[in-house]
Coordinates of N, CA, C and O in Angstrom, one line a residue:
X1 N -7.2 -0.6 -22.7 CA -8.6 -0.5 -22.4 C -8.8 -0.5 -20.9 O -8.3 -1.4 -20.2
X2 N -9.5 0.4 -20.4 CA -9.8 0.5 -19.0 C -10.8 -0.5 -18.6 O -11.7 -0.8 -19.3
X3 N -10.8 -0.9 -17.3 CA -11.8 -1.8 -16.8 C -12.8 -1.1 -16.0 O -12.7 0.1 -15.7
X4 N -13.9 -1.8 -15.6 CA -14.9 -1.3 -14.7 C -14.2 -0.9 -13.4 O -14.7 0.0 -12.7
X5 N -13.2 -1.7 -13.0 CA -12.6 -1.4 -11.7 C -11.8 -0.1 -11.8 O -11.8 0.7 -10.8
X6 N -11.2 0.2 -12.9 CA -10.6 1.6 -13.1 C -11.6 2.7 -12.9 O -11.3 3.7 -12.3
X7 N -12.8 2.5 -13.5 CA -13.9 3.4 -13.3 C -14.3 3.6 -11.8 O -14.5 4.7 -11.3
X8 N -14.3 2.5 -11.1 CA -14.6 2.5 -9.7 C -13.5 3.3 -8.9 O -13.8 4.0 -8.0
X9 N -12.2 3.1 -9.3 CA -11.1 3.8 -8.7 C -11.3 5.3 -8.9 O -11.2 6.1 -7.9
X10 N -11.6 5.7 -10.1 CA -11.9 7.1 -10.4 C -13.0 7.7 -9.6 O -13.0 8.8 -9.1
X11 N -14.1 6.9 -9.5 CA -15.3 7.3 -8.8 C -15.0 7.5 -7.3 O -15.4 8.5 -6.6
X12 N -14.2 6.5 -6.7 CA -13.9 6.6 -5.3 C -13.0 7.9 -5.0 O -13.2 8.6 -4.0
X13 N -12.1 8.2 -5.9 CA -11.2 9.3 -5.8 C -12.1 10.6 -5.9 O -11.9 11.6 -5.2
X14 N -13.0 10.6 -6.8 CA -13.9 11.8 -7.0 C -14.7 12.0 -5.7 O -14.9 13.2 -5.3
X15 N -15.2 11.0 -5.1 CA -16.0 11.1 -3.9 C -15.1 11.7 -2.8 O -15.6 12.6 -2.0
X16 N -13.9 11.2 -2.7 CA -13.0 11.7 -1.7 C -12.7 13.2 -1.9 O -12.6 14.0 -0.9
X17 N -12.5 13.6 -3.1 CA -12.2 15.0 -3.4 C -13.4 15.9 -3.1 O -13.3 16.9 -2.5
X18 N -14.6 15.4 -3.5 CA -15.8 16.2 -3.2 C -16.0 16.3 -1.7 O -16.4 17.4 -1.2
X19 N -15.8 15.3 -0.9 CA -15.9 15.3 0.5 C -14.9 16.3 1.1 O -15.2 17.1 2.0
X20 N -13.7 16.3 0.6 CA -12.7 17.3 1.0 C -13.1 18.7 0.7 O -12.9 19.6 1.6
X21 N -13.6 18.9 -0.4 CA -14.0 20.3 -0.8 C -15.2 20.8 0.1 O -15.3 22.0 0.3
X22 N -16.1 19.9 0.5 CA -17.2 20.2 1.2 C -17.0 20.3 2.7 O -17.8 20.8 3.5
X23 N -15.9 19.7 3.2 CA -15.6 19.7 4.6 C -15.6 21.0 5.2 O -15.1 22.0 4.6
X24 N -16.3 21.2 6.4 CA -16.7 20.3 7.4 C -18.1 19.9 7.4 O -18.6 19.2 8.3
X25 N -18.8 20.2 6.3 CA -20.3 19.9 6.2 C -20.5 18.4 6.3 O -19.9 17.6 5.6
X26 N -21.3 18.0 7.2 CA -21.8 16.6 7.3 C -20.8 15.6 7.9 O -21.2 14.4 7.9
X27 N -19.6 16.0 8.3 CA -18.7 15.0 8.8 C -18.0 15.5 10.0 O -17.5 16.6 10.0
X28 N -18.0 14.7 11.1 CA -17.3 15.1 12.3 C -15.8 15.0 12.0 O -15.3 14.1 11.3
X29 N -15.1 15.8 12.7 CA -13.6 15.8 12.6 C -13.0 14.4 12.8 O -12.1 14.0 12.0
X30 N -13.4 13.7 13.8 CA -12.9 12.4 14.1 C -13.2 11.4 13.1 O -12.5 10.4 12.9
X31 N -14.3 11.5 12.4 CA -14.8 10.6 11.4 C -14.2 10.9 10.0 O -14.2 10.0 9.1
X32 N -13.8 12.1 9.8 CA -13.4 12.6 8.5 C -12.3 11.7 7.8 O -12.5 11.4 6.6
X33 N -11.2 11.4 8.4 CA -10.1 10.7 7.7 C -10.7 9.4 7.1 O -10.4 9.0 5.9
X34 N -11.4 8.6 7.9 CA -11.9 7.3 7.3 C -13.1 7.5 6.3 O -13.3 6.7 5.5
X35 N -13.8 8.6 6.4 CA -14.8 8.9 5.4 C -14.2 9.2 4.1 O -14.7 8.8 3.0
X36 N -13.0 9.8 4.1 CA -12.3 10.1 2.9 C -11.9 8.8 2.1 O -12.0 8.8 0.9
X37 N -11.5 7.8 2.9 CA -11.0 6.6 2.2 C -12.1 5.5 2.2 O -11.9 4.4 1.7
X38 N -13.3 5.8 2.6 CA -14.4 4.8 2.7 C -14.7 4.2 1.4 O -14.8 3.0 1.3
X39 N -14.9 5.0 0.4 CA -15.3 4.4 -0.9 C -14.1 3.5 -1.5 O -14.3 2.5 -2.1
X40 N -12.9 4.0 -1.3 CA -11.7 3.2 -1.7 C -11.7 1.9 -1.0 O -11.5 0.8 -1.6
X41 N -11.9 1.9 0.4 CA -11.8 0.7 1.2 C -13.0 -0.2 0.8 O -12.8 -1.4 0.7
X42 N -14.2 0.3 0.6 CA -15.3 -0.5 0.3 C -15.3 -1.1 -1.2 O -15.7 -2.3 -1.4
X43 N -14.9 -0.3 -2.1 CA -15.0 -0.7 -3.5 C -13.8 -1.1 -4.2 O -13.8 -1.7 -5.3
X44 N -12.6 -0.8 -3.7 CA -11.4 -1.0 -4.4 C -10.4 -2.0 -3.6 O -9.9 -3.0 -4.2
X45 N -10.2 -1.6 -2.4 CA -9.1 -2.3 -1.6 C -9.2 -3.8 -1.6 O -8.2 -4.5 -1.7
X46 N -10.4 -4.4 -1.5 CA -10.5 -5.8 -1.4 C -10.6 -6.5 -2.8 O -10.7 -7.7 -2.9
X47 N -10.4 -5.7 -3.8 CA -10.5 -6.2 -5.2 C -9.2 -6.2 -6.0 O -9.2 -6.6 -7.1
X48 N -8.2 -5.6 -5.3 CA -6.9 -5.6 -6.0 C -5.9 -6.3 -5.0 O -6.1 -6.3 -3.8
X49 N -4.8 -6.8 -5.6 CA -3.8 -7.4 -4.9 C -3.1 -6.4 -3.9 O -3.0 -5.2 -4.3
X50 N -2.8 -6.8 -2.8 CA -2.1 -5.9 -1.8 C -0.7 -5.5 -2.4 O 0.0 -6.3 -3.0
X51 N -0.5 -4.2 -2.4 CA 0.7 -3.7 -2.9 C 1.2 -2.6 -2.0 O 0.4 -1.7 -1.6
X52 N 2.4 -2.6 -1.6 CA 3.0 -1.7 -0.6 C 2.8 -0.3 -1.1 O 2.5 0.7 -0.3
X53 N 3.0 0.0 -2.4 CA 2.9 1.3 -2.9 C 1.5 1.9 -2.8 O 1.3 3.1 -2.5
X54 N 0.5 1.1 -3.0 CA -0.9 1.5 -2.9 C -1.2 1.7 -1.4 O -1.8 2.7 -1.1
X55 N -0.8 0.8 -0.5 CA -1.1 1.0 0.9 C -0.4 2.2 1.4 O -0.9 2.9 2.3
X56 N 0.8 2.5 1.0 CA 1.6 3.7 1.4 C 0.8 5.0 1.0 O 0.7 5.9 1.8
X57 N 0.2 5.0 -0.2 CA -0.5 6.1 -0.6 C -1.8 6.3 0.1 O -2.3 7.4 0.5
X58 N -2.5 5.2 0.5 CA -3.7 5.2 1.3 C -3.3 5.8 2.7 O -4.1 6.6 3.2
X59 N -2.2 5.3 3.3 CA -1.8 5.9 4.6 C -1.5 7.4 4.4 O -1.8 8.2 5.4
X60 N -0.9 7.8 3.3 CA -0.7 9.2 3.1 C -2.0 10.0 3.1 O -2.0 11.1 3.6
X61 N -3.0 9.5 2.5 CA -4.3 10.1 2.4 C -4.8 10.3 3.9 O -5.3 11.3 4.2
X62 N -4.8 9.2 4.6 CA -5.2 9.3 6.0 C -4.5 10.3 6.8 O -5.1 11.1 7.6
X63 N -3.2 10.4 6.7 CA -2.4 11.4 7.4 C -2.8 12.8 7.0 O -3.0 13.7 7.8
X64 N -2.9 13.0 5.7 CA -3.3 14.3 5.2 C -4.7 14.7 5.6 O -5.0 15.9 6.0
X65 N -5.6 13.7 5.7 CA -7.0 14.0 6.2 C -7.0 14.3 7.6 O -7.7 15.2 8.0
X66 N -6.2 13.7 8.4 CA -6.1 14.0 9.9 C -5.5 15.5 10.0 O -6.1 16.3 10.8
X67 N -4.5 15.7 9.3 CA -3.9 17.1 9.4 C -4.9 18.2 8.9 O -5.0 19.2 9.6
X68 N -5.6 17.9 7.9 CA -6.7 18.8 7.4 C -7.8 19.0 8.4 O -8.2 20.1 8.7
X69 N -8.3 17.9 9.0 CA -9.4 17.9 9.9 C -8.9 18.7 11.2 O -9.8 19.3 11.9
X70 N -7.7 18.6 11.6 CA -7.2 19.2 12.8 C -6.8 20.7 12.6 O -6.4 21.3 13.6
X71 N -6.8 21.2 11.4 CA -6.5 22.6 11.1 C -7.6 23.4 11.7 O -8.8 23.3 11.3
X72 N -7.3 24.3 12.6 CA -8.3 25.2 13.2 C -9.0 26.0 12.1 O -8.4 26.7 11.3
X73 N -10.4 26.0 12.1 CA -11.1 26.7 11.1 C -10.9 28.2 11.1 O -11.1 28.9 10.1
X74 N -10.5 28.8 12.2 CA -10.3 30.2 12.2 C -9.0 30.7 11.6 O -8.7 31.8 11.5
X75 N -8.2 29.7 11.1 CA -6.9 30.0 10.4 C -7.2 30.2 8.9 O -6.2 30.4 8.2
X76 N -8.4 30.1 8.5 CA -8.7 30.2 7.0 C -8.3 31.5 6.4 O -8.4 32.5 7.1
X77 N -7.7 31.7 5.3 CA -7.3 30.6 4.4 C -5.8 30.2 4.5 O -5.4 29.3 3.9
X78 N -5.1 30.9 5.4 CA -3.7 30.7 5.5 C -3.3 29.3 5.8 O -2.3 28.8 5.3
X79 N -4.1 28.5 6.6 CA -3.7 27.2 7.0 C -4.7 26.2 6.3 O -4.2 25.1 6.0
X80 N -5.9 26.5 6.1 CA -6.9 25.6 5.6 C -6.6 25.3 4.1 O -6.6 24.1 3.7
X81 N -6.3 26.3 3.3 CA -6.1 26.0 1.9 C -5.0 25.1 1.6 O -5.1 24.1 0.8
X82 N -3.8 25.3 2.2 CA -2.7 24.4 2.0 C -3.0 23.0 2.5 O -2.6 22.0 1.8
X83 N -3.7 22.8 3.6 CA -4.0 21.5 4.1 C -5.0 20.8 3.2 O -4.9 19.6 2.9
X84 N -6.0 21.5 2.7 CA -6.9 21.0 1.7 C -6.2 20.6 0.4 O -6.4 19.5 -0.1
X85 N -5.3 21.4 0.0 CA -4.6 21.1 -1.3 C -3.7 19.8 -1.1 O -3.6 19.0 -1.9
X86 N -3.1 19.7 0.1 CA -2.2 18.5 0.4 C -3.1 17.2 0.4 O -2.7 16.2 -0.1
X87 N -4.3 17.3 0.9 CA -5.2 16.2 1.0 C -5.6 15.8 -0.4 O -5.6 14.6 -0.8
X88 N -6.0 16.8 -1.2 CA -6.4 16.5 -2.6 C -5.3 15.9 -3.4 O -5.5 14.9 -4.2
X89 N -4.1 16.4 -3.2 CA -2.9 15.8 -3.9 C -2.7 14.4 -3.5 O -2.4 13.5 -4.3
X90 N -2.9 14.1 -2.2 CA -2.7 12.7 -1.7 C -3.8 11.8 -2.3 O -3.5 10.6 -2.7
X91 N -5.0 12.3 -2.4 CA -6.1 11.5 -3.1 C -5.7 11.2 -4.5 O -5.8 10.1 -5.0
X92 N -5.2 12.2 -5.2 CA -4.8 12.1 -6.6 C -3.7 11.0 -6.7 O -3.7 10.2 -7.6
X93 N -2.7 11.0 -5.8 CA -1.6 10.1 -5.8 C -2.1 8.6 -5.6 O -1.7 7.7 -6.2
X94 N -3.1 8.5 -4.7 CA -3.7 7.2 -4.4 C -4.4 6.7 -5.7 O -4.2 5.5 -6.1
X95 N -5.1 7.5 -6.3 CA -5.8 7.1 -7.5 C -4.8 6.7 -8.6 O -5.0 5.6 -9.2
X96 N -3.8 7.5 -8.8 CA -2.7 7.1 -9.7 C -2.0 5.8 -9.4 O -1.7 5.0 -10.3
X97 N -1.8 5.6 -8.1 CA -1.1 4.4 -7.7 C -1.9 3.2 -8.0 O -1.4 2.2 -8.5
X98 N -3.2 3.2 -7.7 CA -4.1 2.1 -8.0 C -4.1 1.8 -9.5 O -4.0 0.7 -10.0
X99 N -4.3 2.9 -10.3 CA -4.4 2.7 -11.7 C -3.1 2.2 -12.3 O -3.1 1.5 -13.3
X100 N -2.0 2.7 -11.7 CA -0.7 2.3 -12.3 C -0.2 0.9 -11.8 O 0.3 0.1 -12.6
X101 N -0.4 0.6 -10.5 CA 0.2 -0.6 -9.9 C -0.9 -1.7 -9.6 O -0.5 -2.8 -9.4
X102 N -2.1 -1.3 -9.6 CA -3.2 -2.2 -9.1 C -3.3 -3.4 -10.1 O -3.3 -3.3 -11.3
X103 N -3.5 -4.6 -9.4 CA -3.7 -5.9 -10.2 C -5.0 -6.5 -9.6 O -5.1 -6.6 -8.4
X104 N -5.9 -6.9 -10.5 CA -7.2 -7.5 -10.0 C -6.9 -8.8 -9.3 O -6.1 -9.6 -9.8
X105 N -7.5 -8.9 -8.1 CA -7.3 -10.2 -7.4 C -8.4 -11.1 -7.7 O -9.3 -10.8 -8.5
X106 N -8.5 -12.3 -7.0 CA -9.5 -13.3 -7.3 C -10.9 -12.7 -7.0 O -11.9 -13.0 -7.7
X107 N -11.0 -12.0 -5.9 CA -12.3 -11.4 -5.5 C -12.8 -10.4 -6.6 O -14.0 -10.4 -6.9
X108 N -11.9 -9.6 -7.1 CA -12.2 -8.7 -8.1 C -12.7 -9.4 -9.4 O -13.6 -9.0 -10.1
X109 N -12.0 -10.5 -9.7 CA -12.3 -11.3 -10.9 C -13.7 -11.9 -10.7 O -14.5 -12.0 -11.6
X110 N -13.9 -12.5 -9.5 CA -15.2 -13.1 -9.2 C -16.4 -12.1 -9.3 O -17.5 -12.5 -9.8
X111 N -16.1 -10.8 -9.0 CA -17.1 -9.8 -9.1 C -17.3 -9.2 -10.6 O -18.0 -8.3 -10.8
X112 N -16.4 -9.7 -11.5 CA -16.6 -9.3 -12.9 C -15.7 -8.1 -13.2 O -16.0 -7.4 -14.2
X113 N -14.7 -7.8 -12.5 CA -13.8 -6.7 -12.8 C -12.6 -7.0 -13.6 O -11.6 -6.3 -13.7
X114 N -12.6 -8.2 -14.2 CA -11.5 -8.6 -15.1 C -11.0 -10.0 -14.6 O -11.6 -10.6 -13.7
X115 N -9.9 -10.4 -15.2 CA -9.3 -11.7 -14.8 C -8.3 -11.4 -13.7 O -7.6 -10.4 -13.6
X116 N -8.2 -12.4 -12.8 CA -7.2 -12.3 -11.7 C -5.8 -12.1 -12.4 O -5.5 -12.8 -13.3
X117 N -5.0 -11.2 -11.9 CA -3.7 -11.0 -12.4 C -3.7 -9.9 -13.5 O -2.6 -9.4 -13.9
X118 N -4.8 -9.4 -13.9 CA -4.9 -8.4 -14.9 C -4.7 -7.0 -14.2 O -5.1 -6.8 -13.1
X119 N -4.0 -6.1 -14.9 CA -3.9 -4.7 -14.4 C -5.2 -4.0 -14.3 O -6.1 -4.3 -15.2
X120 N -5.4 -3.2 -13.3 CA -6.6 -2.4 -13.2 C -6.9 -1.5 -14.4 O -8.0 -1.4 -14.9
X121 N -5.8 -0.9 -14.9 CA -6.0 0.0 -16.0 C -4.8 -0.2 -17.0 O -3.7 -0.5 -16.5
X122 N -5.0 0.0 -18.2 CA -4.0 -0.1 -19.2 C -3.0 1.0 -19.0 O -3.3 2.1 -18.6
X123 N -1.7 0.7 -19.4 CA -0.7 1.8 -19.3 C -1.1 2.9 -20.2 O -1.6 2.7 -21.3
X124 N -0.8 4.1 -19.8 CA -1.1 5.3 -20.7 C 0.2 5.9 -21.2 O 1.2 5.9 -20.7

């Protein structure tokens, strides 16, 4: 059975994917990488136990977002499409890592996302 926190993880990943697909609309290049992980950082990161695998995937999203934001727009689609695809793949991996390895911490439990020590999502 999935938790409300698992739904939040899916929602944060969906927001990041939509932002990636809409870029550059509404986001400055320098702000873009942190905008991509903003929902994850605000709604997920402080509610799960720290896990190196999750943090590594978050870092990978940031790196892919920087690479994508720094791709010159006049290179479309030869350079833009692969950079966008790499970022979406990184977002997908972050989502999967949290759902697979994430464990609700005390803050998450206090907010009603399950019991501390409980997995974010049931194994599939």
